Structures are given as structure tokens and as C-alpha cells.
Coordinates of C-alpha atoms and ligand atoms in Angstrom, one line a residue:
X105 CA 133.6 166.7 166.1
X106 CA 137.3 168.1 166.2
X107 CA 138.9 167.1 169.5
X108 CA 141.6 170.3 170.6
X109 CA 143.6 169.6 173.9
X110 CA 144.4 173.4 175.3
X111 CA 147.1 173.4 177.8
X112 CA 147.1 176.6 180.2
X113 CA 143.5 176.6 179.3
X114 CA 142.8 178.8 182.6
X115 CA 144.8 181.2 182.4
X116 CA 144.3 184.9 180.9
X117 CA 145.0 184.0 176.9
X118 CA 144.0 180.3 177.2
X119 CA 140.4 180.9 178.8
X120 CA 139.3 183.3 176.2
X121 CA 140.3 180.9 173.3
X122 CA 139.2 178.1 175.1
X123 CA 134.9 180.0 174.7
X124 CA 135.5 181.0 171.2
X125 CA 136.5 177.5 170.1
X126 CA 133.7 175.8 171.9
X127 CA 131.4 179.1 170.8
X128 CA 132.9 177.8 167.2
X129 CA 131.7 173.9 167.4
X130 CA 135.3 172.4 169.0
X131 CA 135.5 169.7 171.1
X132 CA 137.7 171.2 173.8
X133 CA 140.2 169.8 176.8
X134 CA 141.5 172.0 178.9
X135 CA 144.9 170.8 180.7
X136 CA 146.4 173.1 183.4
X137 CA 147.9 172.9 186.7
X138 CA 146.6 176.1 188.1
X139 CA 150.2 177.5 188.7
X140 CA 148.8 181.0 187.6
X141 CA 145.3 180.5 187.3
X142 CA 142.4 179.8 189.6
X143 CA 140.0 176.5 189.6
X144 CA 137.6 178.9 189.5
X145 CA 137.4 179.6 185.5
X146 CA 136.3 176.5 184.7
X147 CA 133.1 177.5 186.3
X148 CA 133.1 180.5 185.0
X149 CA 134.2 179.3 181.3
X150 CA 131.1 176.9 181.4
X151 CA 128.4 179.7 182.4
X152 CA 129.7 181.5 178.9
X153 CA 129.3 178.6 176.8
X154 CA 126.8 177.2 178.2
X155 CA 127.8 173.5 178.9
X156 CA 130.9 171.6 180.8
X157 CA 134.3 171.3 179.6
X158 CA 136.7 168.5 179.8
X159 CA 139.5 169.3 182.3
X160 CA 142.5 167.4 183.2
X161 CA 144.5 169.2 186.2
X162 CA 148.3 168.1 185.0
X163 CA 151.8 169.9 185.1
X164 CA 152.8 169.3 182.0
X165 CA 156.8 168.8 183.9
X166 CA 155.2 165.5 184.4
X167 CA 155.9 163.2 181.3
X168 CA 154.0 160.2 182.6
X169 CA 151.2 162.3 183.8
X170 CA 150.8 164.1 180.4
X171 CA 150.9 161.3 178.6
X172 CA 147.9 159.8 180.3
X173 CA 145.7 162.7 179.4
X174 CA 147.0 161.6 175.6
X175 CA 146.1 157.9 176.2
X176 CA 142.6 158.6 177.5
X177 CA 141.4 161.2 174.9
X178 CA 142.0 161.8 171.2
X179 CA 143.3 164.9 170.3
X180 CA 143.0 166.3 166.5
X181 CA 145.5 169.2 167.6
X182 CA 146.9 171.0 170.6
X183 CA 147.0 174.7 171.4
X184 CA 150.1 175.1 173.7
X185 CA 149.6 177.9 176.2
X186 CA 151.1 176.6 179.7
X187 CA 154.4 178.1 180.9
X188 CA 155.3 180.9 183.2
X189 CA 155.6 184.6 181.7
X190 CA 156.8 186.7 184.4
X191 CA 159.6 188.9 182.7
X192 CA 160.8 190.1 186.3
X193 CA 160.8 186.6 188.2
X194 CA 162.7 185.1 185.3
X195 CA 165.3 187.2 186.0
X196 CA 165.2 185.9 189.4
X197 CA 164.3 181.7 189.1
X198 CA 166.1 181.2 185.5
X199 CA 165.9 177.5 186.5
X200 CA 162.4 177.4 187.1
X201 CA 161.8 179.2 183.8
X202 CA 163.8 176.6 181.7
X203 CA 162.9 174.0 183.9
X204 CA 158.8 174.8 183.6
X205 CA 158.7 175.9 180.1
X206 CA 160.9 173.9 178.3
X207 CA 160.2 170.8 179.9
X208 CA 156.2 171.0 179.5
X209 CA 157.2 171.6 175.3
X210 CA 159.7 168.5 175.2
X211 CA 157.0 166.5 177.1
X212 CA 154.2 167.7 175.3
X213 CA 156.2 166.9 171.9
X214 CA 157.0 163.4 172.9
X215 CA 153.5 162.8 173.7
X216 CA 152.0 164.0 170.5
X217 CA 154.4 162.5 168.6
X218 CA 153.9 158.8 170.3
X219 CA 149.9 159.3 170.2
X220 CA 150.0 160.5 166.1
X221 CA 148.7 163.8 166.8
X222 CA 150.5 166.2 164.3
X223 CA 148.9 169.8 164.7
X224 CA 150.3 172.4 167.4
X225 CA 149.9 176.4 167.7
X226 CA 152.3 177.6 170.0
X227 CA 152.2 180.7 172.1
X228 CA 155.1 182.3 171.7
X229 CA 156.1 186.5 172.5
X230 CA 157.2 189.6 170.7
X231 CA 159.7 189.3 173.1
X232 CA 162.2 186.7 170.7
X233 CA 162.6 189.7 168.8
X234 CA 165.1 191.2 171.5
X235 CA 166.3 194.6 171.0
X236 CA 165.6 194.7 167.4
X237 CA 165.2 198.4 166.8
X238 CA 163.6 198.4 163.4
X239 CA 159.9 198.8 163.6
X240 CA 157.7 197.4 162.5
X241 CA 158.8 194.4 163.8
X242 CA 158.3 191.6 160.5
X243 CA 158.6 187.7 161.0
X244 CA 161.7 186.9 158.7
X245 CA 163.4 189.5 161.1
X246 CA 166.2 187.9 163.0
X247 CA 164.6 186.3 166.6
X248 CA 167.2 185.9 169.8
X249 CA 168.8 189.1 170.9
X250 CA 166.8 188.3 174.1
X251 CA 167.0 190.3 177.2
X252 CA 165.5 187.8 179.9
X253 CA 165.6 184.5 180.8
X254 CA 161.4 184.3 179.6
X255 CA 162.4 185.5 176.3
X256 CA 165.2 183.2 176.3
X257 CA 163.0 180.2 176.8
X258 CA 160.3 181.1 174.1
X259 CA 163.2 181.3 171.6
X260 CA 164.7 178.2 172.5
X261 CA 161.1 176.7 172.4
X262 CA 160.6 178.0 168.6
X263 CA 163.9 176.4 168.0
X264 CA 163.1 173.2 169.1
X265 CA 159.5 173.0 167.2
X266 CA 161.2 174.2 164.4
X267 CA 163.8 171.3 164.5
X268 CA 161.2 168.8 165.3
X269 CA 158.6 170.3 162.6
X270 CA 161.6 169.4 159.8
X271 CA 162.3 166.4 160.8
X272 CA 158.8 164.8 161.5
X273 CA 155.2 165.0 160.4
X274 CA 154.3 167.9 162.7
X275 CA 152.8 170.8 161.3
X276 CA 153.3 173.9 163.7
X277 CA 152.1 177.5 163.9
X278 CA 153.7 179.8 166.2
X279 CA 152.0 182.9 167.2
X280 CA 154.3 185.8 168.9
X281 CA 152.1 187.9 170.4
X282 CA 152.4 191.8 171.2
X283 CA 150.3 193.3 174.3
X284 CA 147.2 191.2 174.9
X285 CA 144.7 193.2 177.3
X286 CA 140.9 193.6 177.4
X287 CA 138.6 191.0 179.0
X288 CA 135.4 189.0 177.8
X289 CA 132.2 191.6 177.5
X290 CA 130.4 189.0 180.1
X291 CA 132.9 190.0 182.9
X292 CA 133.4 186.8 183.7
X293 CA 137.1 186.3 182.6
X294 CA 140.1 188.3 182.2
X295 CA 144.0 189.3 183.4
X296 CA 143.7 188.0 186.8
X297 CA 147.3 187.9 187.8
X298 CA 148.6 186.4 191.3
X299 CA 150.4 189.3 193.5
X300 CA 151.1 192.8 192.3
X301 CA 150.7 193.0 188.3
X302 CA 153.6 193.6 186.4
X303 CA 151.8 194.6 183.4
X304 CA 150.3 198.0 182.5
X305 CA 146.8 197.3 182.2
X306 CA 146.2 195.1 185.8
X307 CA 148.0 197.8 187.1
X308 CA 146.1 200.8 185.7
X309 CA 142.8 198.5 186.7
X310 CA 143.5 197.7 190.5
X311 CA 145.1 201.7 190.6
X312 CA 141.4 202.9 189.2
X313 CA 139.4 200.3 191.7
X314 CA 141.7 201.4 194.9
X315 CA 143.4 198.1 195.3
X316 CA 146.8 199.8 194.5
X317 CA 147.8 203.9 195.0
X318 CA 149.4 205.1 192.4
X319 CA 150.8 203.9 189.1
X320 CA 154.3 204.4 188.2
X321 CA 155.0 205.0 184.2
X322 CA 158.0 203.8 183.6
X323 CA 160.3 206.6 182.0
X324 CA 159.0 209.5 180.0
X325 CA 162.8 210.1 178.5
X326 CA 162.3 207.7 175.7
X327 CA 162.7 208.7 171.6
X328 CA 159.2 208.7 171.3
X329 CA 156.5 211.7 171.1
X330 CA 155.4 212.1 174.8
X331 CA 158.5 210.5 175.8
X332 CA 156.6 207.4 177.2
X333 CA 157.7 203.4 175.6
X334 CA 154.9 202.7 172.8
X335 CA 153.9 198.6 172.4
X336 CA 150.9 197.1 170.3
X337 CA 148.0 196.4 172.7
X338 CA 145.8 194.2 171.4
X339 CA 142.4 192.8 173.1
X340 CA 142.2 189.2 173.9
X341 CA 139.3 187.9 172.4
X342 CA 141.2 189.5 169.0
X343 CA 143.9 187.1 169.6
X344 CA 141.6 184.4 170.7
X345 CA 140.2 184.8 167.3
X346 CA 144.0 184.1 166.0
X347 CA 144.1 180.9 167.4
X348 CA 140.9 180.1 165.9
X349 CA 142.1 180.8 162.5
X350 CA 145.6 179.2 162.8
X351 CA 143.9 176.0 164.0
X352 CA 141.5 175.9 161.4
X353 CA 144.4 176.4 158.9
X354 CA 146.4 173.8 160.6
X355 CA 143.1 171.8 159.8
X356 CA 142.9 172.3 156.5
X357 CA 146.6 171.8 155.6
X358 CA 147.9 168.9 153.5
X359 CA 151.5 169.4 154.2
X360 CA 153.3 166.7 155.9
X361 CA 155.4 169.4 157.7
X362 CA 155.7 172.9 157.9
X363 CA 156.7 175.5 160.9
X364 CA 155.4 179.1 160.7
X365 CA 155.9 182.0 162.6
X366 CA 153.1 184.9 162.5
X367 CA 152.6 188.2 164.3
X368 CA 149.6 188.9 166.1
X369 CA 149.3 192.4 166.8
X370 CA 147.5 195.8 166.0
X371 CA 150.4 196.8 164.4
X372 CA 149.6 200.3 165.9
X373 CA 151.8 201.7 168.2
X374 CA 150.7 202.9 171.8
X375 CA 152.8 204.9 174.2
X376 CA 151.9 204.4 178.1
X377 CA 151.1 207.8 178.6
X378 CA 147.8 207.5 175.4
X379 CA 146.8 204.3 177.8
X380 CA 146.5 206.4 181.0
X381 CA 144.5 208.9 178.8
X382 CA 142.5 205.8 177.2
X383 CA 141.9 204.4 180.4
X384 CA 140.7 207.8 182.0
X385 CA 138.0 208.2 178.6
X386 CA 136.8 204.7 178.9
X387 CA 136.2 205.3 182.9
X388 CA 135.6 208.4 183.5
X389 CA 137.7 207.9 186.2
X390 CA 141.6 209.4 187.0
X391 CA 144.6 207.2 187.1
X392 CA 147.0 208.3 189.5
X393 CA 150.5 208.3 188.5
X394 CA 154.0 209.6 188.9
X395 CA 157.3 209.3 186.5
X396 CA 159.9 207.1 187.3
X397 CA 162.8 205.7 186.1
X398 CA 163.0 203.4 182.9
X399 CA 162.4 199.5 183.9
X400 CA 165.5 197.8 183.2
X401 CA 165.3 195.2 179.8
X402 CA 162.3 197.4 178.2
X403 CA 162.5 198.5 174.4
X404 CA 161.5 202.0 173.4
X405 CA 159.3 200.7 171.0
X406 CA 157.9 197.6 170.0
X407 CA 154.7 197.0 167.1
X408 CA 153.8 194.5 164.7
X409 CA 154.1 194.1 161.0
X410 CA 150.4 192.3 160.3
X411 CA 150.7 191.4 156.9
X412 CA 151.8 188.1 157.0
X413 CA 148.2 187.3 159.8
X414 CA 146.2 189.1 156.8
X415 CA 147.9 187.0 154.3
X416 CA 147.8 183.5 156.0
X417 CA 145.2 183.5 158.8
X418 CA 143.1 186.1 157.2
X419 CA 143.1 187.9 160.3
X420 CA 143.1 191.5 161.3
X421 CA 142.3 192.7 165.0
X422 CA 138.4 194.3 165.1
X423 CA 138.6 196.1 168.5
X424 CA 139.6 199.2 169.7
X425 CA 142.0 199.7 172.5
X426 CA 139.2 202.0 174.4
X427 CA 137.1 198.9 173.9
X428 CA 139.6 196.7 175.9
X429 CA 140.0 199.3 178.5
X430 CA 136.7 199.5 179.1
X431 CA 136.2 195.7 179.0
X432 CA 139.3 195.2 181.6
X433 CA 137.5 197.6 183.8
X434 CA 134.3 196.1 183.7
X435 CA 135.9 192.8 184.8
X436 CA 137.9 194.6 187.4
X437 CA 134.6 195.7 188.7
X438 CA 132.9 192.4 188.4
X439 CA 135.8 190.5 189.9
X440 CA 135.7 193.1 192.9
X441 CA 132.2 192.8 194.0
X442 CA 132.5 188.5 193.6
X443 CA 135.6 189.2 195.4
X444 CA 133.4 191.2 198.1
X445 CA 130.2 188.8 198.5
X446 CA 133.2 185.9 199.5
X447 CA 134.0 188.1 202.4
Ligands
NAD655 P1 148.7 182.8 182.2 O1 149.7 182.7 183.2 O2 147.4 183.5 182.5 O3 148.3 181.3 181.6 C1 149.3 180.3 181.5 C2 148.6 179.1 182.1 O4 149.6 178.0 182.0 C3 148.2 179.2 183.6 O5 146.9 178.9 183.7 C4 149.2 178.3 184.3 O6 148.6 177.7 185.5 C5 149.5 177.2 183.3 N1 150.7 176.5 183.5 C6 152.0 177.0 183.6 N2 152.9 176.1 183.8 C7 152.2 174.9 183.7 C8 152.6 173.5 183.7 N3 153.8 173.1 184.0 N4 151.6 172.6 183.6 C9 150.3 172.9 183.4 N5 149.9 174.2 183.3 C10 150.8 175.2 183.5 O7 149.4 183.5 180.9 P2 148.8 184.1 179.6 O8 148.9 185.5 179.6 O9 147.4 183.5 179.3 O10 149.8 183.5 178.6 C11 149.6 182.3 177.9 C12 150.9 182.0 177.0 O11 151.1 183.1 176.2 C13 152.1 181.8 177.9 O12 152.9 180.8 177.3 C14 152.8 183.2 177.7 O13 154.2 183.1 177.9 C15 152.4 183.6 176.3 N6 152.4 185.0 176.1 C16 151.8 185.9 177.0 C17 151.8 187.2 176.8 C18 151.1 188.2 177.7 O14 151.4 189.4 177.7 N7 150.1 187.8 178.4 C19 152.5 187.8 175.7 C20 153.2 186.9 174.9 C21 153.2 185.5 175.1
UFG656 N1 154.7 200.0 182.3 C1 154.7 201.1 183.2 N2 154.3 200.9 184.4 C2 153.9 199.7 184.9 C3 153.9 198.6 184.0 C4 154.4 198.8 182.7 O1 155.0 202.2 182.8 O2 153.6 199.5 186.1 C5 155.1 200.2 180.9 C6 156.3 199.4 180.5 O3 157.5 200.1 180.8 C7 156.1 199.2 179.0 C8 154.6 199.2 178.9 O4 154.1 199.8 180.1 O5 156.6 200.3 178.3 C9 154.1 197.8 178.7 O6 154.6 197.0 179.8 P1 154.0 195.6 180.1 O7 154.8 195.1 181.3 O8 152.6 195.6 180.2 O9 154.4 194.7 178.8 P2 155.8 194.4 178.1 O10 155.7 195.1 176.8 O11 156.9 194.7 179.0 O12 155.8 192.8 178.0 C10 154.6 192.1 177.7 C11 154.5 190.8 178.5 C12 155.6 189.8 177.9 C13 155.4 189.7 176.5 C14 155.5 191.1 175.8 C15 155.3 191.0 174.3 O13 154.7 191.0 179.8 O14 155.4 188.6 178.5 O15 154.5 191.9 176.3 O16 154.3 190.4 174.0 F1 156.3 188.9 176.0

């Protein structure tokens, strides 16, 4: 049995990777703190695959408490999810953002490193590519023109494993995602964000189930066709499927040490006004919204080069965006009436 420790293994990306790995015969351990995430999905992660899961609740800011979770357990490789991703609040808490997500690495580093465990994937964002405006956006490009403090930290984070990766026996994949959205087809995990979403699709989702009025798109004065931002929106359990393959590659591999950075996107570009429209096929239903001004830090156009995923993971994403929509709704839905029955 391979033994993979999964930090952030509750949240959004981390829960959906966390059921294809056990669905695919891993021994999993989810660590998390529950900082964005609700106790809740352990339950509901177990009801999908059928059987418990190990869980250690642990902020990974805590050296001594990580290591513990290291010296009870044996880990063949660690998927690193946990950190904070709020673009907005960054802005606002810089500290916190350095603080959380570059401590949890260095601590998470140190402990696989004294305990001889040499694999990691890291989760790391289209966002290191900064205001790069040369689409597709391709791997060797240059990362670091960032525009937030989140971004920031991510970069600084594939610095570090890059450093550490040369100069040890660590072997590390780096994913940098695009737009994850979509939701398992049980309706039993998804995008469950704390407070009003930041991101498109919660926000179309709660707009469409009443929760919120009216959404507001976020410039239609852009270079682009309809005039609305395009990014690469790509379902979860796709990029679930990533992880899979980079940690069976990371299995497989010889090396000593190596650090590689792949894409995970559609590599399809989508503009927010063909999501509303998506949305309203996938429904049936109509998603209020008005025009407003541009959202300070956004690019006009972001989508991913996938060659280097084909090449290396062998992977290519199989779902449709309308599939995604529909799968956010029905967990929107499901999530409402559970919601509902509490009260
Ligand atoms: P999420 O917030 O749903 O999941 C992150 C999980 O990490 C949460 O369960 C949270 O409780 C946990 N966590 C945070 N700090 C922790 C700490 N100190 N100790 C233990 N647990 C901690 O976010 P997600 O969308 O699933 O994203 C997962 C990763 O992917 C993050 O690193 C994020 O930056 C990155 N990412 C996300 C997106 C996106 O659009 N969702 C895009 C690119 C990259
Ligand atoms: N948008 C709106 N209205 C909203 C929310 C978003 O018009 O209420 C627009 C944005 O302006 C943007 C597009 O929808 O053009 C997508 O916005 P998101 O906030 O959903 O996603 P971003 O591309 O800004 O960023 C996301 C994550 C980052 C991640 C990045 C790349 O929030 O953490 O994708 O992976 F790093």
C-alpha cells in the first residue's frame, strides 16, 4: 500500500483528489486545520469511497505539531494543498499570507526531509505568471511579475522547492493551476467558500439559488470578443486526475532530484460573459447580472499551454465546462437543501 499524506485535504481541490486517490488504491492522510474548510467533508469524503480516512487536524504554522503527524505515520509522498488563496484579502493581511503559506512549506520541508520522505506535488497558481501577456501561457515562460501578495507567496514557495529540490534528494512536481470549477457528480463535495465568493462560479451558483441578487461581471471593455476577461476553467475532478498522474510519476521516478513545473489547464479560453451563457444552458435558469467596472489586478486574458501535461503526465482534461456548470449547480442544490433540513 502507498502511504500519501494530503495537507488541505478538505478543502475544494484537496477533497476531490483526496476520493480519486483512495478510488485509485492509495493509502491516504488527510491533514488540515479547517481554516477554509468544514469538518464536515470528512463525513462526506468517506460516504464516496466507501470507508474512513485517516485525519490529523494540524496547522501546518506549527512545526512541532506537523512533525508529530510525520513521526506517527509513514508517508511514501505528500501532496501539498494547505494555504490561503484569497487574492482580495491578501491584499489586505500580506502578513498572514506569508506568515500561513510560507511557513506551513518550510515546515512541511523540514519534516519530510528529517522523516526521508522525498516526493511532493505542490499546488501552485497561474497566477506566478503575473501580467505576462503572451498567451498561451507556456512553463519556461518567465514566473514573478506578480500582482498580489497570494501570487507573491506561491512564487516564493516554487522558489524555495526549487532551491531545496537541487540541493537534496527531493523530487518535486509543481502544478500551477488555471480556473478549477465543477463539483463531484455525487453532490456531495464542491467550492464551498466561507463568506461572499470571490470567484465566478460560487458566485454565479448562490446568484442562480437566490442566496445572492445579482452578479456583477467585472468589465466588458477588455481586448477580447465580447469585451469580457477570458481564463481556462477547468473541472476539478480533471485536476484531481492531475494529481493522480504526477504522483504516480513521482512514483515511478529514479531520479535523485528533480523540480518540474507543469500547467494544468484546458488550454481553451473562456470569457465571463460564455460562463453566464453556460451556466444559463446547463440550468435552464437566468443569471442576473449587471456591468461594472474592471476588478483591480485582473489580466485580460489568461489560458494554458497543455503540452508539457500531455507530454509528462499524459494528461489532458476530459470534461466539458457545461459539465462542471451543471455539476456546481447540482451541489449548490444539494448543499442548499442539507443546508435547509439543519434549520
Ligand atoms: P481551499 O481553501 O478550499 O483548501 C485549502 C485547505 O488548506 C483548506 O481546507 C484550509 O483549511 C487548509 N489550510 C490552510 N492553511 C492551513 C494550515 N496552516 N494548516 C493546515 N491546513 C491549512 O482551497 P483550494 O481551492 O482547494 O486550493 C488548494 C490549493 O490550490 C491552495 O494552495 C491554493 O492556493 C491553490 N490554488 C487554488 C486555485 C483555485 O482557484 N481554487 C487556483 C490555483 C491554486
Ligand atoms: N469575475 C466577475 N465577477 C465576479 C467574479 C469574477 O466578473 O463576481 C470575473 C473576473 O474578473 C475574472 C473571471 O471572472 O475575469 C474569473 O475570476 P475568478 O475570481 O473566478 O478567478 P481569477 O482568474 O481571478 O483567479 C483564480 C483564483 C486564483 C488563481 C487563479 C489562477 O482565484 O487563486 O484563478 O489559477 F490563482
Amino acid at each position: 500500500m502507498v502511504n500519501i499524506l494530503i495537507t488541505g485535504g478538505t478543502g475544494y481541490i484537496g477533497s476531490h483528489t483526496a476520493v480519486l486517490l483512495c478510488e485509485a488504491g492509495y493509502n491516504v492522510h488527510i491533514a488540515d486545520n479547517f481554516a477554509n474548510s468544514d469538518p464536515g467533508v470528512l463525513n462526506r469524503i468517506e460516504q464516496i469511497i466507501g470507508k474512513s480516512i485517516h485525519f490529523s487536524e494540524v496547522d501546518l504554522t506549527s512545526s512541532e505539531d506537523l512533525d508529530l503527524v510525520f513521526k506517527n505515520n509513514t508517508f511514501d509522498a505528500v501532496i501539498h494543498f494547505a494555504g490561503l488563496k484569497s487574492v482580495g484579502e491578501s491584499i489586505k493581511e500580506p502578513l498572514k499570507y506569508y506568515n500561513n503559506n510560507i511557513s506551513s512549506t518550510m515546515n512541511l520541508l523540514n519534516s519530510m526531509h528529517k522523516h526521508n520522505v522525498d516526493k511532493l506535488v505542490f499546488s501552485s497558481s497561474a497566477t506566478v505568471y503575473g501580467e505576462c501577456k503572451i498567451v498561451p501561457l507556456e512553463e519556461t515562460f518567465p514566473i514573478g511579475q506578480t500582482t498580489n501578495p497570494y501570487a507573491t507567496s506561491k512564487f516564493m514557495q516554487e522558489l524555495i522547492l526549487r532551491d531545496v529540490a537541487f540541493a537534496s534528494n527531493l523530487n518535486v512536481v509543481t502544478l500551477r493551476y488555471f480556473n478549477p470549477i465543477g463539483a463531484h457528480t455525487s453532490g456531495l463535495i464542491g467550492e464551498n467558500p466561507k463568506g461572499i465568493p470571490n470567484n465566478l462560479c460560487p458566485y454565479i451558483t448562490q446568484v442562480l439559488s437566490g442566496k445572492l441578487e445579482m452578479l456583477s461581471v467585472f468589465g466588458d471593455d477588455y481586448e477580447t470578443d465580447d469585451g469580457s476577461a477570458i481564463r481556462d476553467y477547468i473541472h476539478v475532478v480533471d485536476l484531481a486526475n492531475g494529481h493522480l498522474k504526477a504522483i504516480e510519476k513521482l512514483l515511478q521516478t529514479n531520479s535523485s532530484t528533480s523540480y518540474n513545473a507543469i500547467n494544468l489547464g484546458r488550454g481553451i479560453g473562456v470569457s465571463v460573459l460564455e460562463m453566464i451563457k453556460t451556466f444559463e444552458n446547463a440550468t435552464g435558469r437566468k443569471v442576473p447580472y449587471r456591468v461594472t467596472s474592471r476588478r483591480q489586478g485582473d489580466l485580460p486574458v489568461s489560458y494554458a499551454a497543455t503540452d508539457k501535461a500531455l507530454n509528462e503526465l499524459d494528461f489532458k482534461a476530459e470534461r466539458s465546462i457545461e459539465q462542471a456548470c451543471r455539476d456546481s449547480w447540482n451541489y449548490q442544490e444539494e448543499f442548499n437543501k442539507t443546508s435547509a433540513s439543519k434549520e
